[in-house]
Short mmCIF file of C-alpha atoms and ligand atoms in Angstrom, two decimals:
data_model
loop_
_atom_site.label_atom_id
_atom_site.label_comp_id
_atom_site.label_asym_id
_atom_site.label_seq_id
_atom_site.Cartn_x
_atom_site.Cartn_y
_atom_site.Cartn_z
CA UNK A 1 -37.05 68.64 -31.13
CA UNK A 2 -34.97 71.56 -28.36
CA UNK A 3 -35.85 75.07 -28.98
CA UNK A 4 -33.93 78.10 -27.67
CA UNK A 5 -36.70 81.33 -27.05
CA UNK A 6 -34.83 84.24 -27.59
CA UNK A 7 -36.85 88.14 -25.81
CA UNK A 8 -34.37 90.50 -26.74
CA UNK A 9 -34.62 93.94 -25.35
CA UNK A 10 -32.62 96.98 -26.51
CA UNK A 11 -29.95 95.85 -23.29
CA UNK A 12 -31.60 92.31 -22.51
CA UNK A 13 -31.47 88.82 -23.90
CA UNK A 14 -34.18 86.55 -22.08
CA UNK A 15 -34.01 83.30 -22.92
CA UNK A 16 -35.18 79.93 -22.27
CA UNK A 17 -34.14 76.31 -23.95
CA UNK A 18 -38.06 74.24 -24.36
CA UNK A 19 -38.28 70.90 -25.19
CA UNK A 20 -41.14 70.14 -27.68
CA UNK A 21 -43.10 67.60 -29.87
CA UNK A 22 -46.15 67.36 -31.63
CA UNK A 23 -47.22 64.33 -29.36
CA UNK A 24 -45.65 66.83 -26.15
CA UNK A 25 -47.85 69.64 -27.48
CA UNK A 26 -51.03 67.30 -27.72
CA UNK A 27 -50.42 65.93 -24.21
CA UNK A 28 -49.40 69.83 -22.94
CA UNK A 29 -46.28 67.77 -22.12
CA UNK A 30 -43.41 70.47 -23.42
CA UNK A 31 -40.70 70.50 -21.25
CA UNK A 32 -38.67 73.68 -19.58
CA UNK A 33 -34.97 72.69 -19.89
CA UNK A 34 -33.63 75.79 -18.55
CA UNK A 35 -33.86 79.66 -18.90
CA UNK A 36 -31.87 82.58 -17.84
CA UNK A 37 -31.74 86.44 -18.22
CA UNK A 38 -28.75 88.63 -19.25
CA UNK A 39 -29.44 92.76 -18.23
CA UNK A 40 -27.26 95.47 -18.86
CA UNK A 41 -25.88 94.24 -22.02
CA UNK A 42 -22.76 97.14 -23.16
CA UNK A 43 -21.75 97.55 -19.37
CA UNK A 44 -21.50 94.97 -16.55
CA UNK A 45 -24.03 92.68 -17.20
CA UNK A 46 -26.05 90.90 -14.73
CA UNK A 47 -25.97 87.33 -15.55
CA UNK A 48 -28.88 84.88 -14.02
CA UNK A 49 -28.85 81.08 -15.78
CA UNK A 50 -30.47 78.06 -14.41
CA UNK A 51 -30.86 74.23 -15.23
CA UNK A 52 -34.35 73.83 -14.33
CA UNK A 53 -33.94 71.47 -11.23
CA UNK A 54 -30.11 73.30 -10.31
CA UNK A 55 -30.23 76.22 -8.56
CA UNK A 56 -29.94 79.30 -10.11
CA UNK A 57 -26.03 81.02 -11.47
CA UNK A 58 -25.88 84.61 -10.52
CA UNK A 59 -23.16 86.83 -11.83
CA UNK A 60 -22.24 89.43 -13.55
CA UNK A 61 -19.33 90.21 -15.94
CA UNK A 62 -18.71 93.10 -18.61
CA UNK A 63 -21.07 92.02 -21.38
CA UNK A 64 -20.41 94.33 -25.37
CA UNK A 65 -23.13 93.38 -26.87
CA UNK A 66 -26.07 90.87 -27.99
CA UNK A 67 -24.00 88.49 -30.02
CA UNK A 68 -21.38 88.48 -27.07
CA UNK A 69 -24.37 87.44 -24.97
CA UNK A 70 -25.30 84.41 -27.05
CA UNK A 71 -21.77 83.50 -27.03
CA UNK A 72 -22.22 83.84 -22.68
CA UNK A 73 -25.26 81.30 -22.91
CA UNK A 74 -23.01 79.03 -26.02
CA UNK A 75 -20.28 78.76 -23.57
CA UNK A 76 -22.70 77.89 -20.45
CA UNK A 77 -24.84 75.20 -22.60
CA UNK A 78 -21.72 73.44 -23.53
CA UNK A 79 -19.33 73.94 -20.21
CA UNK A 80 -19.98 70.48 -18.95
CA UNK A 81 -20.47 71.78 -15.33
CA UNK A 82 -24.15 72.47 -16.30
CA UNK A 83 -26.45 70.10 -16.03
CA UNK A 84 -29.40 70.47 -18.66
CA UNK A 85 -31.80 68.23 -18.63
CA UNK A 86 -31.17 66.28 -22.97
CA UNK A 87 -28.83 68.76 -23.58
CA UNK A 88 -24.94 67.97 -23.61
CA UNK A 89 -24.18 70.96 -25.66
CA UNK A 90 -25.33 72.97 -28.94
CA UNK A 91 -26.12 70.43 -30.84
CA UNK A 92 -28.65 69.73 -28.95
CA UNK A 93 -29.94 73.29 -29.66
CA UNK A 94 -32.37 72.31 -33.02
CA UNK A 95 -34.25 75.24 -33.85
CA UNK A 96 -34.41 79.31 -32.21
CA UNK A 97 -37.43 80.88 -31.73
CA UNK A 98 -37.45 84.50 -31.36
CA UNK A 99 -39.66 86.80 -29.93
CA UNK A 100 -40.76 90.33 -32.69
CA UNK A 101 -42.42 93.02 -31.73
CA UNK A 102 -43.99 95.12 -34.68
CA UNK A 103 -44.84 92.44 -37.79
CA UNK A 104 -47.24 95.35 -38.96
CA UNK A 105 -49.28 94.22 -41.87
CA UNK A 106 -46.62 91.98 -43.78
CA UNK A 107 -46.57 89.39 -40.71
CA UNK A 108 -49.87 87.54 -39.67
CA UNK A 109 -48.50 84.73 -38.82
CA UNK A 110 -44.73 83.58 -37.39
CA UNK A 111 -42.78 82.77 -40.59
CA UNK A 112 -38.94 80.98 -40.85
CA UNK A 113 -36.24 83.28 -40.92
CA UNK A 114 -34.53 83.92 -44.30
CA UNK A 115 -32.82 87.85 -45.66
CA UNK A 116 -36.04 88.54 -46.96
CA UNK A 117 -37.73 88.12 -43.68
CA UNK A 118 -35.37 89.91 -42.12
CA UNK A 119 -35.14 92.86 -44.91
CA UNK A 120 -39.11 93.47 -44.00
CA UNK A 121 -39.10 93.47 -40.51
CA UNK A 122 -36.34 96.76 -40.85
CA UNK A 123 -39.13 97.86 -43.13
CA UNK A 124 -41.55 97.68 -39.68
CA UNK A 125 -38.94 99.70 -37.86
CA UNK A 126 -40.15 103.31 -38.23
CA UNK A 127 -43.70 101.90 -36.89
CA UNK A 128 -41.66 100.41 -33.55
CA UNK A 129 -38.61 102.33 -33.44
CA UNK A 130 -37.95 101.17 -29.51
CA UNK A 131 -38.71 97.15 -30.05
CA UNK A 132 -37.80 95.84 -33.37
CA UNK A 133 -33.85 96.85 -33.35
CA UNK A 134 -33.69 95.26 -30.42
CA UNK A 135 -35.39 92.12 -31.46
CA UNK A 136 -33.27 92.32 -34.57
CA UNK A 137 -29.91 92.81 -32.59
CA UNK A 138 -30.57 89.08 -31.44
CA UNK A 139 -31.61 87.52 -34.75
CA UNK A 140 -28.32 89.02 -36.37
CA UNK A 141 -26.31 87.80 -33.30
CA UNK A 142 -27.96 84.00 -33.50
CA UNK A 143 -27.69 83.95 -37.30
CA UNK A 144 -23.78 84.78 -35.99
CA UNK A 145 -23.00 82.28 -33.45
CA UNK A 146 -25.66 79.39 -34.43
CA UNK A 147 -24.93 78.85 -38.58
CA UNK A 148 -27.45 76.28 -40.22
CA UNK A 149 -29.74 76.76 -37.35
CA UNK A 150 -32.99 77.16 -38.25
CA UNK A 151 -34.64 80.47 -36.40
CA UNK A 152 -38.53 81.58 -36.28
CA UNK A 153 -40.07 84.98 -35.78
CA UNK A 154 -43.06 85.01 -33.98
CA UNK A 155 -44.99 88.45 -33.94
CA UNK A 156 -46.51 90.09 -30.97
CA UNK A 157 -48.93 92.14 -33.56
CA UNK A 158 -50.08 88.55 -36.01
CA UNK A 159 -52.71 88.14 -33.44
CA UNK A 160 -54.69 90.94 -33.65
CA UNK A 161 -54.19 90.83 -37.33
CA UNK A 162 -57.95 90.03 -37.72
CA UNK A 163 -59.11 93.35 -36.43
CA UNK A 164 -62.00 94.45 -39.04
CA UNK A 165 -60.72 98.08 -40.51
CA UNK A 166 -63.53 99.36 -38.31
CA UNK A 167 -61.73 98.80 -35.00
CA UNK A 168 -58.37 99.14 -36.46
CA UNK A 169 -58.58 102.68 -38.06
CA UNK A 170 -58.11 105.83 -36.55
CA UNK A 171 -60.72 108.51 -37.09
CA UNK A 172 -57.73 110.62 -38.94
CA UNK A 173 -57.45 111.29 -42.58
CA UNK A 174 -57.44 107.99 -44.13
CA UNK A 175 -54.87 109.21 -46.91
CA UNK A 176 -52.44 108.83 -43.67
CA UNK A 177 -53.55 104.91 -43.24
CA UNK A 178 -52.55 104.62 -47.08
CA UNK A 179 -49.04 106.84 -46.91
CA UNK A 180 -47.58 105.46 -43.03
CA UNK A 181 -50.15 102.73 -42.53
CA UNK A 182 -50.76 104.37 -39.58
CA UNK A 183 -53.46 102.14 -37.54
CA UNK A 184 -54.03 100.10 -34.44
CA UNK A 185 -52.02 96.81 -34.47
CA UNK A 186 -52.12 95.77 -31.15
CA UNK A 187 -49.63 94.01 -28.75
CA UNK A 188 -49.18 91.26 -26.69
CA UNK A 189 -50.41 88.70 -29.27
CA UNK A 190 -48.64 86.04 -28.37
CA UNK A 191 -50.22 85.83 -24.83
CA UNK A 192 -53.61 86.71 -25.37
CA UNK A 193 -53.60 84.11 -28.03
CA UNK A 194 -52.02 81.69 -25.57
CA UNK A 195 -55.20 82.69 -22.66
CA UNK A 196 -57.95 82.13 -25.66
CA UNK A 197 -56.04 78.42 -25.87
CA UNK A 198 -55.91 77.49 -22.47
CA UNK A 199 -59.88 78.58 -22.07
CA UNK A 200 -60.56 76.56 -25.15
CA UNK A 201 -58.82 73.70 -23.83
CA UNK A 202 -60.13 73.94 -20.44
CA UNK A 203 -63.71 74.18 -21.41
CA UNK A 204 -63.01 71.81 -23.52
CA UNK A 205 -64.19 73.92 -26.98
CA UNK A 206 -63.63 74.80 -30.63
CA UNK A 207 -62.17 77.97 -31.03
CA UNK A 208 -64.67 79.03 -32.88
CA UNK A 209 -66.63 79.12 -29.40
CA UNK A 210 -63.70 81.44 -27.67
CA UNK A 211 -65.88 84.68 -27.06
CA UNK A 212 -64.12 85.99 -24.09
CA UNK A 213 -62.41 89.17 -23.01
CA UNK A 214 -58.66 88.61 -22.18
CA UNK A 215 -57.00 91.08 -19.68
CA UNK A 216 -53.09 90.93 -19.33
CA UNK A 217 -52.04 92.65 -16.86
CA UNK A 218 -47.89 93.28 -16.40
CA UNK A 219 -45.55 96.16 -16.46
CA UNK A 220 -47.39 96.72 -19.69
CA UNK A 221 -50.92 96.25 -19.90
CA UNK A 222 -53.65 95.40 -22.61
CA UNK A 223 -57.12 93.75 -23.08
CA UNK A 224 -58.27 92.11 -26.12
CA UNK A 225 -62.09 91.66 -27.41
CA UNK A 226 -61.96 87.85 -28.30
CA UNK A 227 -64.72 86.84 -30.80
CA UNK A 228 -65.42 83.00 -32.37
CA UNK A 229 -61.73 82.53 -31.72
CA UNK A 230 -60.43 85.68 -33.12
CA UNK A 231 -58.85 89.01 -31.95
CA UNK A 232 -61.95 91.28 -33.29
CA UNK A 233 -60.52 94.46 -30.61
CA UNK A 234 -57.73 95.64 -28.55
CA UNK A 235 -56.14 98.15 -26.39
CA UNK A 236 -52.71 98.87 -27.91
CA UNK A 237 -52.70 101.21 -30.89
CA UNK A 238 -50.30 101.81 -33.07
CA UNK A 239 -47.45 101.84 -30.44
CA UNK A 240 -47.85 99.64 -27.06
CA UNK A 241 -48.64 103.73 -25.45
CA UNK A 242 -52.39 103.30 -25.88
CA UNK A 243 -55.27 101.78 -24.41
CA UNK A 244 -54.92 101.14 -20.23
CA UNK A 245 -53.27 102.37 -17.58
CA UNK A 246 -49.05 100.41 -16.84
CA UNK A 247 -46.45 100.52 -14.96
CA UNK A 248 -44.77 103.68 -16.36
CA UNK A 249 -47.31 104.23 -19.92
CA UNK A 250 -50.08 106.47 -19.35
CA UNK A 251 -52.25 104.80 -21.87
CA UNK A 252 -55.59 106.39 -23.29
CA UNK A 253 -55.46 110.35 -23.05
CA UNK A 254 -56.10 113.37 -25.07
CA UNK A 255 -53.46 113.70 -27.60
CA UNK A 256 -53.53 117.75 -27.31
CA UNK A 257 -51.86 116.85 -23.84
CA UNK A 258 -49.00 116.48 -25.97
CA UNK A 259 -49.49 119.84 -27.74
CA UNK A 260 -50.40 121.91 -24.23
CA UNK A 261 -47.22 120.48 -22.94
CA UNK A 262 -44.85 121.60 -25.56
CA UNK A 263 -46.04 125.35 -25.63
CA UNK A 264 -46.65 125.78 -22.25
CA UNK A 265 -43.89 123.62 -20.14
CA UNK A 266 -41.36 124.41 -23.45
CA UNK A 267 -40.74 120.50 -23.22
CA UNK A 268 -39.72 118.86 -26.70
CA UNK A 269 -41.29 116.78 -28.15
CA UNK A 270 -39.12 113.55 -27.32
CA UNK A 271 -39.05 115.19 -23.64
CA UNK A 272 -43.14 114.50 -23.48
CA UNK A 273 -43.11 111.03 -25.03
CA UNK A 274 -40.47 110.46 -22.69
CA UNK A 275 -42.51 111.53 -19.83
CA UNK A 276 -45.91 109.54 -21.42
CA UNK A 277 -43.63 106.16 -21.56
CA UNK A 278 -41.28 106.13 -18.82
CA UNK A 279 -43.20 108.78 -16.29
CA UNK A 280 -46.29 108.35 -16.64
CA UNK A 281 -48.99 105.14 -15.65
CA UNK A 282 -48.53 103.97 -12.01
CA UNK A 283 -45.55 106.03 -11.17
CA UNK A 284 -46.58 109.29 -12.73
CA UNK A 285 -50.09 109.25 -10.81
CA UNK A 286 -48.79 107.56 -7.03
CA UNK A 287 -44.91 109.54 -7.79
CA UNK A 288 -43.98 106.36 -6.13
CA UNK A 289 -43.55 103.41 -8.13
CA UNK A 290 -44.50 101.55 -11.09
CA UNK A 291 -44.68 98.35 -9.49
CA UNK A 292 -48.15 97.32 -8.30
CA UNK A 293 -47.39 94.84 -5.47
CA UNK A 294 -45.65 98.05 -3.56
CA UNK A 295 -48.14 100.56 -4.51
CA UNK A 296 -51.07 97.78 -2.75
CA UNK A 297 -48.37 97.71 0.15
CA UNK A 298 -48.37 101.73 0.75
CA UNK A 299 -52.31 102.03 0.92
CA UNK A 300 -52.67 99.26 3.22
CA UNK A 301 -49.26 100.11 5.32
CA UNK A 302 -49.50 103.72 5.27
CA UNK A 303 -52.92 104.53 3.87
CA UNK A 304 -50.68 106.69 0.87
CA UNK A 305 -53.54 108.53 -1.11
CA UNK A 306 -51.65 108.74 -4.17
CA UNK A 307 -50.86 105.08 -4.08
CA UNK A 308 -54.46 104.63 -3.83
CA UNK A 309 -55.37 106.94 -6.92
CA UNK A 310 -52.88 105.54 -8.67
CA UNK A 311 -54.66 101.61 -8.41
CA UNK A 312 -57.76 102.81 -8.70
CA UNK A 313 -57.55 104.75 -11.61
CA UNK A 314 -55.36 101.71 -13.39
CA UNK A 315 -58.78 99.18 -12.28
CA UNK A 316 -61.32 102.03 -13.32
CA UNK A 317 -59.57 102.11 -16.94
CA UNK A 318 -59.68 97.79 -16.97
CA UNK A 319 -63.00 98.65 -16.18
CA UNK A 320 -64.15 100.81 -18.92
CA UNK A 321 -62.65 98.68 -21.17
CA UNK A 322 -64.41 95.26 -20.25
CA UNK A 323 -67.86 97.51 -20.66
CA UNK A 324 -66.89 98.84 -24.13
CA UNK A 325 -65.82 95.23 -25.19
CA UNK A 326 -68.60 93.68 -23.43
CA UNK A 327 -70.83 95.76 -26.21
CA UNK A 328 -68.23 94.89 -28.79
CA UNK A 329 -68.67 91.65 -28.37
CA UNK A 330 -72.64 91.29 -27.67
CA UNK A 331 -71.60 90.12 -24.71
CA UNK A 332 -69.00 87.65 -23.62
CA UNK A 333 -68.95 84.23 -22.00
CA UNK A 334 -65.45 84.72 -20.27
CA UNK A 335 -62.60 87.40 -18.06
CA UNK A 336 -59.35 86.16 -17.88
CA UNK A 337 -56.73 87.68 -16.14
CA UNK A 338 -52.72 86.88 -17.00
CA UNK A 339 -49.23 88.74 -16.75
CA UNK A 340 -47.84 89.28 -13.28
CA UNK A 341 -50.86 91.38 -12.09
CA UNK A 342 -53.58 89.64 -13.21
CA UNK A 343 -52.13 85.95 -12.08
CA UNK A 344 -51.00 87.59 -8.53
CA UNK A 345 -53.12 90.52 -7.40
CA UNK A 346 -56.78 89.26 -6.01
CA UNK A 347 -56.94 92.98 -4.81
CA UNK A 348 -56.56 94.26 -8.41
CA UNK A 349 -59.08 91.90 -9.70
CA UNK A 350 -61.68 92.74 -7.23
CA UNK A 351 -61.51 96.17 -7.72
CA UNK A 352 -61.92 95.72 -11.66
CA UNK A 353 -64.28 93.64 -11.96
CA UNK A 354 -66.41 95.50 -8.33
CA UNK A 355 -69.92 97.18 -9.14
CA UNK A 356 -70.60 95.37 -12.49
CA UNK A 357 -73.54 93.05 -11.17
CA UNK A 358 -75.32 95.07 -13.83
CA UNK A 359 -73.13 91.97 -16.08
CA UNK A 360 -74.07 89.26 -14.29
CA UNK A 361 -70.18 89.24 -13.23
CA UNK A 362 -69.82 88.26 -9.74
CA UNK A 363 -66.59 86.98 -8.47
CA UNK A 364 -65.74 83.98 -5.53
CA UNK A 365 -63.88 86.04 -3.12
CA UNK A 366 -62.27 83.29 -1.58
CA UNK A 367 -61.68 81.22 -4.86
CA UNK A 368 -60.19 84.84 -5.88
CA UNK A 369 -57.51 85.14 -2.45
CA UNK A 370 -56.83 81.58 -3.45
CA UNK A 371 -56.01 82.07 -6.71
CA UNK A 372 -52.18 83.92 -6.30
CA UNK A 373 -48.92 82.21 -8.60
CA UNK A 374 -50.95 79.21 -9.76
CA UNK A 375 -51.39 77.81 -13.37
CA UNK A 376 -54.95 78.20 -14.24
CA UNK A 377 -58.55 78.37 -12.04
CA UNK A 378 -61.85 79.96 -12.36
CA UNK A 379 -62.73 82.62 -9.29
CA UNK A 380 -66.38 83.35 -10.46
CA UNK A 381 -69.20 82.06 -8.38
CA UNK A 382 -71.55 79.89 -9.54
CA UNK A 383 -74.07 81.53 -10.67
CA UNK A 384 -71.89 84.21 -12.29
CA UNK A 385 -73.18 84.79 -15.65
CA UNK A 386 -70.36 85.91 -16.87
CA UNK A 387 -67.14 83.19 -15.53
CA UNK A 388 -63.75 84.92 -14.87
CA UNK A 389 -60.70 82.84 -14.68
CA UNK A 390 -56.87 83.86 -13.96
CA UNK A 391 -54.80 82.11 -16.55
CA UNK A 392 -51.10 82.17 -15.95
CA UNK A 393 -49.41 82.91 -19.49
CA UNK A 394 -46.68 81.92 -21.15
CA UNK A 395 -45.62 83.57 -24.17
CA UNK A 396 -42.00 81.37 -24.33
CA UNK A 397 -44.03 77.90 -24.93
CA UNK A 398 -46.09 79.43 -27.27
CA UNK A 399 -43.02 81.17 -29.39
CA UNK A 400 -41.62 77.22 -28.97
CA UNK A 401 -44.90 75.60 -30.18
CA UNK A 402 -44.72 77.93 -33.02
CA UNK A 403 -41.55 77.30 -33.87
CA UNK A 404 -42.07 73.90 -34.04
CA UNK A 405 -44.93 73.87 -36.10
CA UNK A 406 -43.04 76.59 -38.66
CA UNK A 407 -40.11 74.38 -39.05
CA UNK A 408 -42.09 71.40 -39.45
CA UNK A 409 -44.52 72.91 -41.84
CA UNK A 410 -47.68 71.64 -40.03
CA UNK A 411 -50.45 74.01 -39.11
CA UNK A 412 -50.99 75.53 -36.34
CA UNK A 413 -54.07 74.52 -34.48
CA UNK A 414 -54.72 78.42 -33.08
P1 LIG B 501 -43.25 92.06 -17.86
O1 LIG B 501 -44.64 92.82 -18.07
O2 LIG B 501 -42.31 93.01 -17.33
O3 LIG B 501 -43.28 90.68 -18.14
P2 LIG B 501 -44.69 91.12 -15.22
O4 LIG B 501 -45.99 90.31 -15.71
O5 LIG B 501 -44.23 90.39 -14.30
O6 LIG B 501 -44.23 92.38 -15.95
O7 LIG B 501 -45.94 92.07 -14.57
C1 LIG B 501 -44.92 92.86 -12.96
C2 LIG B 501 -45.95 93.96 -12.47
O8 LIG B 501 -46.32 92.49 -11.70
C3 LIG B 501 -45.52 94.55 -11.31
O9 LIG B 501 -46.47 95.81 -11.21
C4 LIG B 501 -45.39 93.72 -10.20
O10 LIG B 501 -45.57 94.03 -8.80
C5 LIG B 501 -46.59 92.99 -9.80
N1 LIG B 501 -47.35 91.92 -8.88
C6 LIG B 501 -46.26 90.55 -9.31
N2 LIG B 501 -46.71 89.99 -8.03
C7 LIG B 501 -47.77 90.82 -7.56
C8 LIG B 501 -48.52 90.47 -6.56
N3 LIG B 501 -48.29 89.35 -5.58
N4 LIG B 501 -49.75 91.60 -6.20
C9 LIG B 501 -49.33 92.40 -6.41
N5 LIG B 501 -48.89 92.89 -8.06
C10 LIG B 501 -47.64 92.01 -8.30
#
């Protein structure tokens, strides 16, 4: 089955076409056939399209909306000059898998999209006003331009639906949970689930034996404590603003700061949240950039104090969560790094795990340095009590696999 995986943001569409079936999943031989990214939709869009094995095609064209973006992708797929392996035209796209950010308490696993599911995703909008409307634009557009093709929703929150009340409730009046469903939902669930699945494969163990901490460190960052194969706790909350320090998001802060800013700076509530979401984190502390690679370069080449501070606050927050999750899990067998930073920065991994000898965590410095841009690798020393891995995430692959399983109605292995 060829699955078109769609990840729609407010002004962007990211896609992959992935060939998968049950045999391919078993042997880990699913194939990415094509990928693309259309950004700045709504004005002059920047478009990158690539059939795997062919050079990428880059262009800029006005694209009005998400429907126009999907029509653009379709024209490219149908174009006889586009050489996507095994795909001649649109009829070779058999299903569509959508990344949906917020499934609230309603969606605990991936599901075939119908009118009722769409209504329920719409009902989740108050909890994710920035994300779900954009994801839904992709769903509406895909239903229009791919009539009759089955579509599946895969939720970022679903993996965390197993968290116990003690971990998902905030210590605010319980009625607020009852009335508004204010609670921790957690995000990046597809990524944490994929990493836990790969860890199980690497170790050759059963799901119930997976007791690990996963660290997804990209532009957005989150940690997850996984006990007996299930999400026990995670750092993002009702929204993706809570938890670790991120590229532009603050992560945990004292909520009283919000009131302080409104009173003392005369800032509107919208502006405060704009600051916390878009002008904080690595960018806010360094005053330079949200890009970890550039911060590491600034620190090394110019000895920039604030770049250094930003990196250290980022790593220290991760260390705190590792400590908290080791306590919650009563110890873990492994810590797994993923995401753009987790997969590519030995220096960040080193700082996150420095001075954790008490827990018996020891990196192998050489292996850590080597683990850049690889698929998966163990980077802890042989005598480390807790193993450390770098595992490249692949949310699109998991979305394609979920889409296949939902359509075939076969149970998910994970
Ligand atoms: P997103 O969350 O948008 O998917 P990514 O997972 O691609 O983001 O992660 C982006 C982050 O990864 C950026 O901060 C970038 O600087 C960082 N990154 C990528 N390569 C490296 C590297 N070699 N060293 C340090 N950081 C890196």
